[in-house]
CSV table of C-alpha atoms and ligand atoms in Angstrom, one decimal:
chain,number,residue,atom,x,y,z
A,17,UNK,CA,0.0,0.0,0.0
A,18,UNK,CA,1.2,3.5,-0.9
A,19,UNK,CA,-0.1,6.2,1.4
A,20,UNK,CA,0.2,9.8,0.5
A,21,UNK,CA,-0.8,12.3,3.2
A,22,UNK,CA,-1.4,16.0,2.8
A,23,UNK,CA,1.2,16.4,0.1
A,24,UNK,CA,1.8,19.9,-1.2
A,25,UNK,CA,4.4,21.2,-3.6
A,26,UNK,CA,5.2,24.8,-4.5
A,27,UNK,CA,7.9,25.6,-7.0
A,28,UNK,CA,10.4,28.3,-6.4
A,29,UNK,CA,8.5,30.6,-8.8
A,30,UNK,CA,5.4,30.3,-6.6
A,31,UNK,CA,3.4,27.8,-8.7
A,32,UNK,CA,1.4,25.5,-6.3
A,33,UNK,CA,1.5,22.3,-8.3
A,34,UNK,CA,0.1,20.1,-5.5
A,35,UNK,CA,-2.3,21.2,-3.0
A,36,UNK,CA,-2.9,19.0,0.1
A,37,UNK,CA,-3.0,15.6,-1.8
A,38,UNK,CA,-4.0,12.6,0.1
A,39,UNK,CA,-4.4,9.2,-1.4
A,40,UNK,CA,-4.2,5.5,-0.4
A,41,UNK,CA,-3.2,3.3,-3.3
A,42,UNK,CA,-3.5,-0.5,-2.9
A,43,UNK,CA,-1.7,-3.0,-5.1
A,44,UNK,CA,-2.8,-3.3,-8.7
A,45,UNK,CA,-3.2,-0.7,-11.5
A,46,UNK,CA,-4.1,2.8,-10.2
A,47,UNK,CA,-5.1,5.5,-12.8
A,48,UNK,CA,-4.2,9.2,-12.1
A,49,UNK,CA,-6.2,11.2,-14.6
A,50,UNK,CA,-5.9,14.9,-15.1
A,51,UNK,CA,-5.4,17.6,-17.8
A,52,UNK,CA,-2.2,19.0,-18.8
A,53,UNK,CA,-0.8,21.2,-16.0
A,54,UNK,CA,-2.9,19.5,-13.3
A,55,UNK,CA,0.2,18.4,-11.3
A,56,UNK,CA,0.5,14.7,-12.4
A,57,UNK,CA,4.2,14.8,-13.2
A,58,UNK,CA,4.9,16.8,-10.0
A,59,UNK,CA,3.2,14.1,-8.0
A,60,UNK,CA,5.0,11.2,-9.9
A,61,UNK,CA,8.4,13.0,-9.4
A,62,UNK,CA,7.7,13.3,-5.6
A,63,UNK,CA,6.7,9.6,-5.3
A,64,UNK,CA,9.8,8.7,-7.4
A,65,UNK,CA,12.0,10.7,-4.9
A,66,UNK,CA,13.3,13.0,-7.6
A,67,UNK,CA,11.8,16.0,-6.0
A,68,UNK,CA,11.2,16.7,-2.3
A,69,UNK,CA,7.7,18.0,-1.7
A,70,UNK,CA,7.2,21.3,0.3
A,71,UNK,CA,5.0,19.5,2.9
A,72,UNK,CA,3.3,16.2,3.6
A,73,UNK,CA,4.3,12.6,3.9
A,74,UNK,CA,4.6,9.5,1.7
A,75,UNK,CA,4.8,5.9,3.0
A,76,UNK,CA,5.2,2.8,0.9
A,77,UNK,CA,4.7,-0.3,3.0
A,78,UNK,CA,7.2,0.1,5.8
A,79,UNK,CA,9.2,2.7,4.0
A,80,UNK,CA,9.0,6.4,5.1
A,81,UNK,CA,9.7,7.7,1.6
A,82,UNK,CA,10.9,11.2,2.4
A,83,UNK,CA,13.1,10.1,5.3
A,84,UNK,CA,14.7,7.1,3.4
A,85,UNK,CA,14.5,7.8,-0.2
A,86,UNK,CA,17.2,5.3,-1.0
A,87,UNK,CA,15.0,2.4,0.4
A,88,UNK,CA,12.2,3.3,-2.0
A,89,UNK,CA,14.6,3.7,-5.0
A,90,UNK,CA,15.7,0.0,-4.3
A,91,UNK,CA,12.2,-1.1,-5.0
A,92,UNK,CA,11.0,1.5,-7.6
A,93,UNK,CA,10.6,1.2,-11.3
A,94,UNK,CA,10.0,4.6,-13.0
A,95,UNK,CA,9.2,5.4,-16.6
A,96,UNK,CA,9.3,9.2,-16.8
A,97,UNK,CA,7.3,11.3,-19.2
A,98,UNK,CA,10.3,12.1,-21.3
A,99,UNK,CA,12.7,9.2,-21.2
A,100,UNK,CA,14.8,11.6,-23.1
A,101,UNK,CA,17.9,9.9,-24.1
A,102,UNK,CA,17.7,7.4,-27.1
A,103,UNK,CA,21.3,6.4,-27.6
A,104,UNK,CA,22.8,4.7,-30.5
A,105,UNK,CA,23.3,1.7,-28.3
A,106,UNK,CA,21.5,-1.6,-28.8
A,107,UNK,CA,18.5,-2.5,-26.6
A,108,UNK,CA,20.3,-5.5,-25.2
A,109,UNK,CA,23.4,-3.6,-24.3
A,110,UNK,CA,21.5,-0.6,-22.8
A,111,UNK,CA,19.5,-2.9,-20.6
A,112,UNK,CA,22.6,-4.7,-19.5
A,113,UNK,CA,24.2,-1.3,-18.6
A,114,UNK,CA,21.1,-0.2,-16.7
A,115,UNK,CA,21.0,-3.5,-14.8
A,116,UNK,CA,24.7,-2.8,-13.7
A,117,UNK,CA,23.6,0.6,-12.5
A,118,UNK,CA,20.7,-1.0,-10.5
A,119,UNK,CA,23.3,-3.3,-8.8
A,120,UNK,CA,22.5,-6.6,-10.5
A,121,UNK,CA,25.7,-8.5,-10.1
A,122,UNK,CA,27.0,-11.4,-12.2
A,123,UNK,CA,27.2,-11.3,-16.0
A,124,UNK,CA,25.2,-14.6,-16.3
A,125,UNK,CA,22.4,-13.4,-14.0
A,126,UNK,CA,22.2,-10.2,-15.9
A,127,UNK,CA,22.1,-11.9,-19.3
A,128,UNK,CA,19.2,-14.0,-18.1
A,129,UNK,CA,17.3,-11.0,-16.8
A,130,UNK,CA,17.9,-8.9,-20.0
A,131,UNK,CA,16.8,-11.9,-22.1
A,132,UNK,CA,13.6,-12.3,-20.2
A,133,UNK,CA,12.7,-8.6,-20.1
A,134,UNK,CA,13.3,-8.2,-23.9
A,135,UNK,CA,10.9,-11.2,-24.5
A,136,UNK,CA,8.3,-9.9,-22.0
A,137,UNK,CA,8.1,-6.4,-23.8
A,138,UNK,CA,8.4,-8.1,-27.2
A,139,UNK,CA,11.7,-6.5,-28.3
A,140,UNK,CA,13.6,-9.7,-28.5
A,141,UNK,CA,13.7,-9.7,-32.3
A,142,UNK,CA,15.2,-6.1,-32.4
A,143,UNK,CA,17.5,-6.5,-29.4
A,144,UNK,CA,20.5,-6.0,-31.6
A,145,UNK,CA,19.2,-2.7,-33.0
A,146,UNK,CA,20.0,0.8,-31.8
A,147,UNK,CA,17.2,2.4,-29.6
A,148,UNK,CA,17.7,5.6,-31.5
A,149,UNK,CA,16.0,3.9,-34.5
A,150,UNK,CA,13.0,2.6,-32.4
A,151,UNK,CA,9.4,3.8,-33.0
A,152,UNK,CA,7.6,5.6,-30.2
A,153,UNK,CA,5.8,2.4,-29.1
A,154,UNK,CA,9.1,0.4,-29.1
A,155,UNK,CA,10.7,3.1,-27.0
A,156,UNK,CA,8.0,3.0,-24.5
A,157,UNK,CA,8.2,-0.8,-24.3
A,158,UNK,CA,11.9,-0.5,-23.8
A,159,UNK,CA,11.1,2.1,-21.1
A,160,UNK,CA,8.9,-0.5,-19.3
A,161,UNK,CA,11.7,-3.1,-19.6
A,162,UNK,CA,14.2,-0.8,-17.8
A,163,UNK,CA,11.6,0.1,-15.3
A,164,UNK,CA,11.1,-3.6,-14.3
A,165,UNK,CA,14.8,-4.4,-13.7
A,166,UNK,CA,15.2,-5.6,-10.1
A,167,UNK,CA,11.5,-6.7,-9.6
A,168,UNK,CA,10.2,-3.4,-8.3
A,169,UNK,CA,7.1,-3.3,-5.9
A,170,UNK,CA,6.1,0.1,-6.9
A,171,UNK,CA,6.1,1.0,-10.7
A,172,UNK,CA,5.3,4.6,-11.8
A,173,UNK,CA,4.5,5.4,-15.5
A,174,UNK,CA,4.0,9.0,-16.4
A,175,UNK,CA,1.8,9.6,-19.5
A,176,UNK,CA,3.2,6.6,-21.3
A,177,UNK,CA,0.8,6.5,-24.2
A,178,UNK,CA,0.8,10.1,-25.3
A,179,UNK,CA,1.9,10.2,-28.9
A,180,UNK,CA,1.4,6.4,-29.5
A,181,UNK,CA,-0.8,5.2,-32.3
A,182,UNK,CA,-3.9,3.0,-31.3
A,183,UNK,CA,-2.2,-0.2,-32.0
A,184,UNK,CA,1.0,0.7,-30.2
A,185,UNK,CA,-1.2,2.0,-27.3
A,186,UNK,CA,-3.1,-1.2,-27.0
A,187,UNK,CA,0.2,-3.3,-27.0
A,188,UNK,CA,1.7,-1.0,-24.4
A,189,UNK,CA,-1.4,-1.2,-22.2
A,190,UNK,CA,-1.5,-5.0,-22.4
A,191,UNK,CA,2.0,-5.1,-21.3
A,192,UNK,CA,1.2,-2.9,-18.2
A,193,UNK,CA,-1.6,-5.0,-17.3
A,194,UNK,CA,0.6,-8.1,-17.1
A,195,UNK,CA,2.8,-6.7,-14.4
A,196,UNK,CA,2.4,-8.6,-11.2
A,197,UNK,CA,-0.8,-8.2,-9.0
A,198,UNK,CA,1.1,-7.6,-5.9
A,199,UNK,CA,2.9,-4.6,-7.4
A,200,UNK,CA,1.5,-1.1,-7.1
A,201,UNK,CA,1.4,0.4,-10.6
A,202,UNK,CA,0.6,4.0,-11.0
A,203,UNK,CA,-0.4,5.1,-14.4
A,204,UNK,CA,-0.6,8.9,-14.9
A,205,UNK,CA,-2.5,10.0,-18.1
A,206,UNK,CA,-4.8,12.5,-19.7
A,207,UNK,CA,-6.3,9.7,-21.9
A,208,UNK,CA,-9.6,8.5,-20.3
A,209,UNK,CA,-9.6,5.2,-22.2
A,210,UNK,CA,-6.3,4.1,-20.7
A,211,UNK,CA,-7.9,4.2,-17.3
A,212,UNK,CA,-11.2,2.6,-18.5
A,213,UNK,CA,-9.3,-0.3,-20.0
A,214,UNK,CA,-6.7,-0.8,-17.3
A,215,UNK,CA,-7.4,0.6,-13.8
A,216,UNK,CA,-9.6,-0.9,-11.0
A,217,UNK,CA,-9.0,2.2,-9.0
A,218,UNK,CA,-8.5,5.8,-10.0
A,219,UNK,CA,-8.3,9.4,-9.0
A,220,UNK,CA,-8.8,12.7,-10.9
A,221,UNK,CA,-6.4,15.5,-10.3
A,222,UNK,CA,-7.3,19.1,-11.2
A,223,UNK,CA,-5.2,22.1,-10.4
A,224,UNK,CA,-3.1,20.3,-7.8
A,225,UNK,CA,-6.1,18.8,-5.9
A,226,UNK,CA,-7.6,15.3,-5.9
A,227,UNK,CA,-11.2,16.0,-6.8
A,228,UNK,CA,-12.6,12.5,-7.4
A,229,UNK,CA,-11.4,9.0,-6.2
A,230,UNK,CA,-12.8,5.5,-6.4
A,231,UNK,CA,-13.5,2.7,-8.8
A,232,UNK,CA,-14.4,3.8,-12.4
A,233,UNK,CA,-17.6,1.7,-12.1
A,234,UNK,CA,-18.7,3.6,-8.9
A,235,UNK,CA,-17.9,6.9,-10.4
A,236,UNK,CA,-19.8,6.1,-13.6
A,237,UNK,CA,-22.8,4.7,-11.6
A,238,UNK,CA,-23.1,8.1,-9.8
A,239,UNK,CA,-23.8,9.8,-13.1
A,240,UNK,CA,-26.3,7.2,-14.5
A,241,UNK,CA,-29.5,8.8,-15.6
A,242,UNK,CA,-28.0,12.2,-15.4
A,243,UNK,CA,-26.3,12.4,-18.9
A,244,UNK,CA,-28.4,13.6,-21.8
A,245,UNK,CA,-27.6,14.0,-25.5
A,246,UNK,CA,-29.0,16.1,-28.3
A,247,UNK,CA,-27.9,16.9,-31.9
A,248,UNK,CA,-28.0,20.7,-32.5
A,249,UNK,CA,-26.9,23.1,-35.1
A,250,UNK,CA,-23.4,24.5,-34.4
A,251,UNK,CA,-24.7,28.1,-34.1
A,252,UNK,CA,-27.0,27.0,-31.3
A,253,UNK,CA,-24.1,25.8,-29.2
A,254,UNK,CA,-23.5,29.1,-27.5
A,255,UNK,CA,-27.1,29.5,-26.2
A,256,UNK,CA,-27.1,25.8,-25.2
A,257,UNK,CA,-24.1,26.5,-23.1
A,258,UNK,CA,-25.9,29.4,-21.4
A,259,UNK,CA,-29.0,27.3,-20.6
A,260,UNK,CA,-27.5,24.0,-19.9
A,261,UNK,CA,-24.6,22.3,-18.2
A,262,UNK,CA,-22.7,21.1,-21.5
A,263,UNK,CA,-19.9,18.8,-20.5
A,264,UNK,CA,-18.8,17.6,-24.0
A,265,UNK,CA,-19.4,18.5,-27.7
A,266,UNK,CA,-18.7,16.4,-30.8
A,267,UNK,CA,-19.1,17.1,-34.5
A,268,UNK,CA,-21.1,14.3,-36.2
A,269,UNK,CA,-22.1,14.5,-39.9
A,270,UNK,CA,-22.1,18.3,-39.9
A,271,UNK,CA,-24.1,18.6,-36.7
A,272,UNK,CA,-22.9,19.1,-33.2
A,273,UNK,CA,-23.8,16.4,-30.6
A,274,UNK,CA,-23.7,17.8,-27.1
A,275,UNK,CA,-23.8,15.9,-23.8
A,276,UNK,CA,-25.4,17.6,-20.9
A,277,UNK,CA,-25.3,16.9,-17.1
A,278,UNK,CA,-28.8,17.4,-15.6
A,279,UNK,CA,-30.9,15.6,-13.0
A,280,UNK,CA,-34.0,15.7,-15.3
A,281,UNK,CA,-34.5,16.0,-19.0
A,282,UNK,CA,-33.1,19.4,-20.2
A,283,UNK,CA,-35.9,19.6,-22.8
A,284,UNK,CA,-37.1,18.6,-26.3
A,285,UNK,CA,-34.6,16.8,-28.5
A,286,UNK,CA,-32.6,15.3,-25.5
A,287,UNK,CA,-32.3,11.6,-25.0
A,288,UNK,CA,-30.9,9.9,-21.9
A,289,UNK,CA,-27.7,8.1,-22.6
A,290,UNK,CA,-25.5,5.7,-20.8
A,291,UNK,CA,-22.9,7.4,-18.8
A,292,UNK,CA,-19.2,6.4,-19.4
A,293,UNK,CA,-15.9,7.4,-17.8
A,294,UNK,CA,-15.4,10.3,-20.2
A,295,UNK,CA,-18.7,11.8,-18.8
A,296,UNK,CA,-17.1,11.4,-15.3
A,297,UNK,CA,-14.0,13.1,-16.3
A,298,UNK,CA,-15.5,15.9,-18.4
A,299,UNK,CA,-18.2,16.7,-15.8
A,300,UNK,CA,-15.6,16.8,-13.1
A,301,UNK,CA,-13.4,19.3,-15.1
A,302,UNK,CA,-16.4,21.4,-16.1
A,303,UNK,CA,-17.7,21.6,-12.5
A,304,UNK,CA,-14.2,22.4,-11.3
A,305,UNK,CA,-13.9,25.2,-14.0
A,306,UNK,CA,-17.2,26.7,-12.9
A,307,UNK,CA,-16.1,26.6,-9.3
A,308,UNK,CA,-12.8,28.2,-10.3
A,309,UNK,CA,-14.4,31.0,-12.2
A,310,UNK,CA,-16.9,31.6,-9.4
A,311,UNK,CA,-13.9,31.9,-7.0
A,312,UNK,CA,-12.3,34.4,-9.3
A,313,UNK,CA,-15.4,36.4,-9.6
A,314,UNK,CA,-15.8,36.5,-5.8
A,315,UNK,CA,-12.1,37.5,-5.3
N,414,ADP,P1,1.0,17.6,-15.5
N,414,ADP,O1,2.0,16.6,-15.4
N,414,ADP,O2,-0.3,17.2,-15.0
N,414,ADP,O3,0.9,18.2,-16.9
N,414,ADP,P2,2.9,19.3,-13.9
N,414,ADP,O4,3.2,18.5,-12.7
N,414,ADP,O5,3.9,19.1,-15.0
N,414,ADP,O6,1.4,18.8,-14.5
N,414,ADP,O7,2.7,20.8,-13.8
N,414,ADP,C1,1.9,21.3,-12.7
N,414,ADP,C2,2.1,22.8,-12.7
N,414,ADP,O8,3.4,23.1,-12.1
N,414,ADP,C3,1.9,23.5,-14.0
N,414,ADP,O9,1.4,24.8,-13.7
N,414,ADP,C4,3.4,23.7,-14.4
N,414,ADP,O10,3.5,24.8,-15.2
N,414,ADP,C5,4.0,23.9,-13.1
N,414,ADP,N1,5.5,23.4,-13.1
N,414,ADP,C6,5.9,22.1,-13.4
N,414,ADP,N2,7.3,22.0,-13.1
N,414,ADP,C7,7.7,23.2,-12.8
N,414,ADP,C8,8.9,23.7,-12.4
N,414,ADP,N3,10.1,23.0,-12.4
N,414,ADP,N4,9.0,25.1,-12.0
N,414,ADP,C9,7.9,25.8,-12.0
N,414,ADP,N5,6.6,25.4,-12.3
N,414,ADP,C10,6.5,24.1,-12.7
């Protein structure tokens, strides 16, 4: 269990990236969903001991992460948002090198480990190729291989599927879902489908605060019967926004399809629709924006 208590982080320029974040994260996949700038990477970097938060505490099982960061690092696998360096070294040699850095001793033991990781992430056939020539999906799978060196009990992946095509994303997500059940895996993303497909538990982070947490099924159930859809002309959109709580819009065959959050039918032309995790996410963001602008007006 990973336990985050009252975590805040303020950057030297005054940006409050995390504001009193508390979360208990059990083993399994946990989805941290939030828009760009919400604070996801800041939180991931604090958890990965790359940045010391301004306030709060983090415990992982028996480890006090802020007091003994080295103890956490010994059991951490981290795939940062920008893995950055794509050297002209082969995948096999690079993994071996990283295994040395993680303290994996004998040459034979390392070779077995590197072999099994390359097979696990489906890069065995290209193990003699330079990482510099890999596609985005291959790089991310390499990133997971390096994160899994040393059997970590906590694995953090920060926006891993951004920029991947649907097939690569699918492959990458399947790989993530195969990581052991006793491991805590935190997946930070702004892609709702990643969480729907993979995560039994999740939280939504907006402007540095946790604004929702639970199972996707429970969060969706809370919206059932409150999502309505209508197809309107695009010049009617502005007035619809004034009258209704529009949470999402989509163009379809030249018309604008709007989804509205309301306890009863918003009127003629609206049909009730099944709620999904996108509705949870968009309604949460939209309620938060309303609250934010009300705060600004009051100030
Ligand atoms: P996300 O990963 O959800 O996109 P970040 O954690 O990267 O969010 O950023 C959260 C907020 O903190 C943003 O307003 C961002 O501009 C700011 N921020 C991130 N890193 C720094 C930094 N090193 N110095 C100052 N502000 C930062």
